């Protein structure tokens, strides 16, 4: 999918787009940020792509509770320990916490190293991974530290959703409903035709949500006005 903010690719089990993309980074140190869930369920499916790059896997704990400065310090310390330089690529493999925190970590390390997102939740695929917002929580305040910084690319593999529970699917679905409410009545109607998630064409619906969000972001990349619409319901 072409957008005006960053390239987005839908993958099948071969991960052809990711494989081609990584060829441009053959001289880079490849870092992969995961949590315990994506390490168990997602890394095995990507090993055929990653193996030749001898990636450094960095695992953090899952959950919003860990989207903080202490976790960033853990990741930075790990990267420093292995002496990763500016020619490093950080791959954020996970949900919203991984995408937000990983983008922030990459954007300030060595004044910025390139990063990509491989979102593994429905919510991250239509929200956190899209639009260049990075950040962490600080004290009792959500997303208080961060910056606008865009990934080199985003790679979507809806089959990852098979490991999600119904609560996680509903979280992403609610975000998609919001896109319909604020922008596209027909999209809202389409989402409400059927509530059996097993029958959803996720690729088609995700594509629509991403286009809605991307169109808003490109008009107001730093949330000075129009982009605040996307905060509806927060």
Short mmCIF file of C-alpha atoms in Angstrom, two decimals:
data_model
loop_
_atom_site.label_atom_id
_atom_site.label_comp_id
_atom_site.label_asym_id
_atom_site.label_seq_id
_atom_site.Cartn_x
_atom_site.Cartn_y
_atom_site.Cartn_z
CA UNK A 1 0.00 0.00 0.00
CA UNK A 2 1.31 3.46 -0.86
CA UNK A 3 0.78 6.29 1.59
CA UNK A 4 2.28 9.75 1.77
CA UNK A 5 3.81 9.13 5.20
CA UNK A 6 5.54 5.73 5.02
CA UNK A 7 5.34 2.59 2.89
CA UNK A 8 3.08 -0.17 4.20
CA UNK A 9 3.17 -3.75 2.99
CA UNK A 10 0.77 -6.63 3.55
CA UNK A 11 2.63 -9.91 3.92
CA UNK A 12 1.79 -13.56 3.44
CA UNK A 13 3.68 -16.42 5.09
CA UNK A 14 6.70 -15.86 2.80
CA UNK A 15 7.29 -12.28 4.03
CA UNK A 16 8.48 -11.40 0.55
CA UNK A 17 8.36 -7.62 1.05
CA UNK A 18 10.31 -7.77 4.30
CA UNK A 19 12.89 -10.06 2.72
CA UNK A 20 13.44 -7.62 -0.14
CA UNK A 21 13.50 -4.63 2.18
CA UNK A 22 16.20 -6.09 4.42
CA UNK A 23 18.58 -6.57 1.50
CA UNK A 24 19.25 -2.83 1.63
CA UNK A 25 20.39 -3.26 5.25
CA UNK A 26 22.77 -6.19 4.77
CA UNK A 27 25.63 -4.12 6.23
CA UNK A 28 23.58 -3.03 9.25
CA UNK A 29 23.31 -4.55 12.70
CA UNK A 30 19.78 -5.92 12.91
CA UNK A 31 18.05 -5.50 16.29
CA UNK A 32 14.63 -6.98 17.03
CA UNK A 33 12.55 -5.65 19.92
CA UNK A 34 10.01 -8.15 21.30
CA UNK A 35 8.09 -9.00 24.44
CA UNK A 36 7.62 -12.49 25.86
CA UNK A 37 4.54 -13.06 23.70
CA UNK A 38 5.95 -12.01 20.34
CA UNK A 39 9.14 -13.89 21.08
CA UNK A 40 7.14 -17.08 21.56
CA UNK A 41 4.50 -16.74 18.84
CA UNK A 42 5.94 -14.45 16.17
CA UNK A 43 9.73 -14.79 16.06
CA UNK A 44 9.53 -18.46 14.94
CA UNK A 45 7.57 -17.43 11.84
CA UNK A 46 10.18 -14.81 10.94
CA UNK A 47 13.32 -16.86 11.51
CA UNK A 48 13.61 -17.85 7.82
CA UNK A 49 13.83 -14.12 7.04
CA UNK A 50 16.02 -13.08 9.97
CA UNK A 51 18.49 -15.94 10.20
CA UNK A 52 21.04 -14.72 7.68
CA UNK A 53 21.33 -11.40 9.51
CA UNK A 54 22.15 -12.92 12.90
CA UNK A 55 19.75 -10.50 14.63
CA UNK A 56 20.07 -9.39 18.23
CA UNK A 57 16.80 -10.18 20.01
CA UNK A 58 15.94 -7.74 22.80
CA UNK A 59 13.06 -8.80 25.03
CA UNK A 60 11.08 -6.50 27.30
CA UNK A 61 8.04 -7.23 29.43
CA UNK A 62 4.64 -6.81 27.83
CA UNK A 63 2.02 -4.32 28.94
CA UNK A 64 1.48 -0.57 29.32
CA UNK A 65 3.01 -0.75 32.80
CA UNK A 66 6.41 -1.21 31.17
CA UNK A 67 6.15 1.60 28.61
CA UNK A 68 8.44 3.81 30.63
CA UNK A 69 11.90 5.33 30.89
CA UNK A 70 13.25 2.36 32.84
CA UNK A 71 12.44 0.02 29.96
CA UNK A 72 14.05 2.43 27.49
CA UNK A 73 17.18 2.43 29.62
CA UNK A 74 17.18 -1.36 29.60
CA UNK A 75 17.03 -1.39 25.79
CA UNK A 76 19.66 1.34 25.37
CA UNK A 77 21.98 -0.45 27.79
CA UNK A 78 21.56 -3.66 25.81
CA UNK A 79 22.31 -1.90 22.53
CA UNK A 80 25.35 -0.16 24.01
CA UNK A 81 26.63 -3.43 25.46
CA UNK A 82 26.74 -5.03 22.02
CA UNK A 83 28.28 -1.82 20.61
CA UNK A 84 25.59 -1.20 18.03
CA UNK A 85 26.41 1.90 16.04
CA UNK A 86 24.43 4.21 13.81
CA UNK A 87 24.34 1.56 11.11
CA UNK A 88 21.76 -0.41 13.04
CA UNK A 89 18.14 -1.15 12.18
CA UNK A 90 15.60 -1.68 14.96
CA UNK A 91 12.67 -3.94 14.09
CA UNK A 92 9.71 -3.40 16.43
CA UNK A 93 7.84 -6.70 16.52
CA UNK A 94 4.80 -6.38 18.75
CA UNK A 95 1.75 -4.39 19.72
CA UNK A 96 1.31 -0.74 20.59
CA UNK A 97 3.77 -0.68 23.50
CA UNK A 98 6.55 -2.17 21.37
CA UNK A 99 5.80 0.19 18.48
CA UNK A 100 5.59 3.33 20.64
CA UNK A 101 8.58 2.55 22.83
CA UNK A 102 10.71 1.02 20.08
CA UNK A 103 10.21 4.01 17.81
CA UNK A 104 11.20 6.34 20.65
CA UNK A 105 14.28 4.28 21.57
CA UNK A 106 15.48 4.23 17.96
CA UNK A 107 14.78 7.91 17.34
CA UNK A 108 17.03 9.16 20.13
CA UNK A 109 19.79 6.52 20.11
CA UNK A 110 22.87 8.00 18.39
CA UNK A 111 20.56 10.89 17.40
CA UNK A 112 18.43 8.45 15.48
CA UNK A 113 18.78 5.04 13.86
CA UNK A 114 16.30 3.67 11.30
CA UNK A 115 13.46 1.48 12.49
CA UNK A 116 10.53 -0.46 11.10
CA UNK A 117 7.30 -1.73 12.63
CA UNK A 118 5.85 -5.22 12.34
CA UNK A 119 2.65 -4.79 14.38
CA UNK A 120 1.26 -8.01 15.79
CA UNK A 121 -2.07 -6.79 17.17
CA UNK A 122 -5.09 -5.42 15.34
CA UNK A 123 -4.99 -2.20 17.35
CA UNK A 124 -1.33 -1.55 16.58
CA UNK A 125 -1.94 -2.26 12.90
CA UNK A 126 -4.57 0.45 12.56
CA UNK A 127 -3.30 2.89 15.19
CA UNK A 128 0.05 2.81 17.03
CA UNK A 129 2.16 1.72 14.06
CA UNK A 130 0.66 4.33 11.74
CA UNK A 131 1.49 8.02 11.69
CA UNK A 132 4.90 8.45 13.28
CA UNK A 133 3.98 8.99 16.92
CA UNK A 134 6.51 7.53 19.32
CA UNK A 135 6.61 7.84 23.07
CA UNK A 136 6.49 6.50 26.58
CA UNK A 137 4.54 7.16 29.75
CA UNK A 138 6.13 9.28 32.46
CA UNK A 139 5.10 9.08 36.11
CA UNK A 140 1.30 8.92 36.03
CA UNK A 141 0.99 10.56 32.60
CA UNK A 142 0.45 8.65 29.36
CA UNK A 143 2.69 9.39 26.37
CA UNK A 144 4.30 12.41 28.00
CA UNK A 145 7.74 11.80 26.49
CA UNK A 146 8.08 11.24 22.78
CA UNK A 147 8.46 12.70 19.35
CA UNK A 148 7.17 12.44 15.82
CA UNK A 149 9.45 10.05 13.98
CA UNK A 150 8.53 7.88 11.02
CA UNK A 151 9.47 4.25 10.42
CA UNK A 152 11.23 3.30 7.21
CA UNK A 153 8.35 0.93 6.51
CA UNK A 154 5.55 -1.07 8.12
CA UNK A 155 4.89 -4.75 7.45
CA UNK A 156 1.46 -6.18 8.25
CA UNK A 157 0.78 -9.89 8.65
CA UNK A 158 -2.86 -10.40 9.73
CA UNK A 159 -2.24 -14.09 10.50
CA UNK A 160 -0.54 -12.91 13.69
CA UNK A 161 -4.02 -12.03 14.97
CA UNK A 162 -4.85 -15.72 15.37
CA UNK A 163 -3.10 -15.68 18.75
CA UNK A 164 -5.12 -12.70 20.02
CA UNK A 165 -7.96 -13.08 22.50
CA UNK A 166 -11.38 -11.54 21.92
CA UNK A 167 -10.61 -8.55 24.15
CA UNK A 168 -7.57 -7.64 22.05
CA UNK A 169 -9.54 -7.99 18.83
CA UNK A 170 -12.30 -5.78 20.20
CA UNK A 171 -9.75 -3.09 21.07
CA UNK A 172 -8.64 -2.90 17.45
CA UNK A 173 -12.19 -3.15 16.16
CA UNK A 174 -13.22 -0.21 18.35
CA UNK A 175 -10.47 1.91 16.80
CA UNK A 176 -11.71 0.98 13.35
CA UNK A 177 -15.28 1.88 14.31
CA UNK A 178 -13.93 5.24 15.44
CA UNK A 179 -12.42 5.83 12.01
CA UNK A 180 -15.84 5.21 10.50
CA UNK A 181 -17.57 7.50 12.97
CA UNK A 182 -15.30 10.48 12.40
CA UNK A 183 -14.76 10.19 8.65
CA UNK A 184 -16.68 7.56 6.70
CA UNK A 185 -20.30 6.58 7.36
CA UNK A 186 -20.19 3.79 4.76
CA UNK A 187 -17.19 2.25 6.45
CA UNK A 188 -19.05 2.40 9.77
CA UNK A 189 -21.98 0.56 8.20
CA UNK A 190 -19.68 -2.06 6.67
CA UNK A 191 -18.05 -2.74 10.05
CA UNK A 192 -21.47 -3.18 11.65
CA UNK A 193 -22.88 -5.61 9.09
CA UNK A 194 -21.36 -8.56 10.88
CA UNK A 195 -19.92 -9.01 14.38
CA UNK A 196 -18.44 -12.45 13.83
CA UNK A 197 -14.73 -11.69 13.77
CA UNK A 198 -13.93 -15.07 12.24
CA UNK A 199 -15.68 -13.93 9.06
CA UNK A 200 -13.99 -10.54 8.81
CA UNK A 201 -11.73 -9.75 5.87
CA UNK A 202 -9.14 -8.12 8.09
CA UNK A 203 -6.83 -7.15 5.26
CA UNK A 204 -9.55 -5.21 3.45
CA UNK A 205 -10.75 -3.47 6.62
CA UNK A 206 -7.26 -2.66 7.90
CA UNK A 207 -6.43 -1.18 4.51
CA UNK A 208 -9.45 1.13 4.80
CA UNK A 209 -8.59 2.25 8.34
CA UNK A 210 -4.98 2.94 7.43
CA UNK A 211 -6.03 5.06 4.47
CA UNK A 212 -8.37 7.08 6.68
CA UNK A 213 -5.71 7.70 9.31
CA UNK A 214 -2.94 8.39 6.78
CA UNK A 215 -5.05 10.98 4.97
CA UNK A 216 -5.53 12.88 8.22
CA UNK A 217 -1.90 12.54 9.32
CA UNK A 218 -0.47 13.85 6.06
CA UNK A 219 -2.59 17.01 6.45
CA UNK A 220 -1.58 17.56 10.06
CA UNK A 221 1.55 15.49 10.85
CA UNK A 222 2.24 17.05 14.25
CA UNK A 223 -1.31 17.19 15.57
CA UNK A 224 -1.81 20.93 15.55
CA UNK A 225 -5.47 20.70 14.61
CA UNK A 226 -7.15 18.19 12.30
CA UNK A 227 -5.23 15.16 13.63
CA UNK A 228 -6.81 15.68 17.05
CA UNK A 229 -9.91 14.08 15.54
CA UNK A 230 -8.10 10.76 15.93
CA UNK A 231 -8.14 11.26 19.69
CA UNK A 232 -11.93 10.99 19.69
CA UNK A 233 -12.96 8.72 22.54
CA UNK A 234 -9.66 9.00 24.44
#
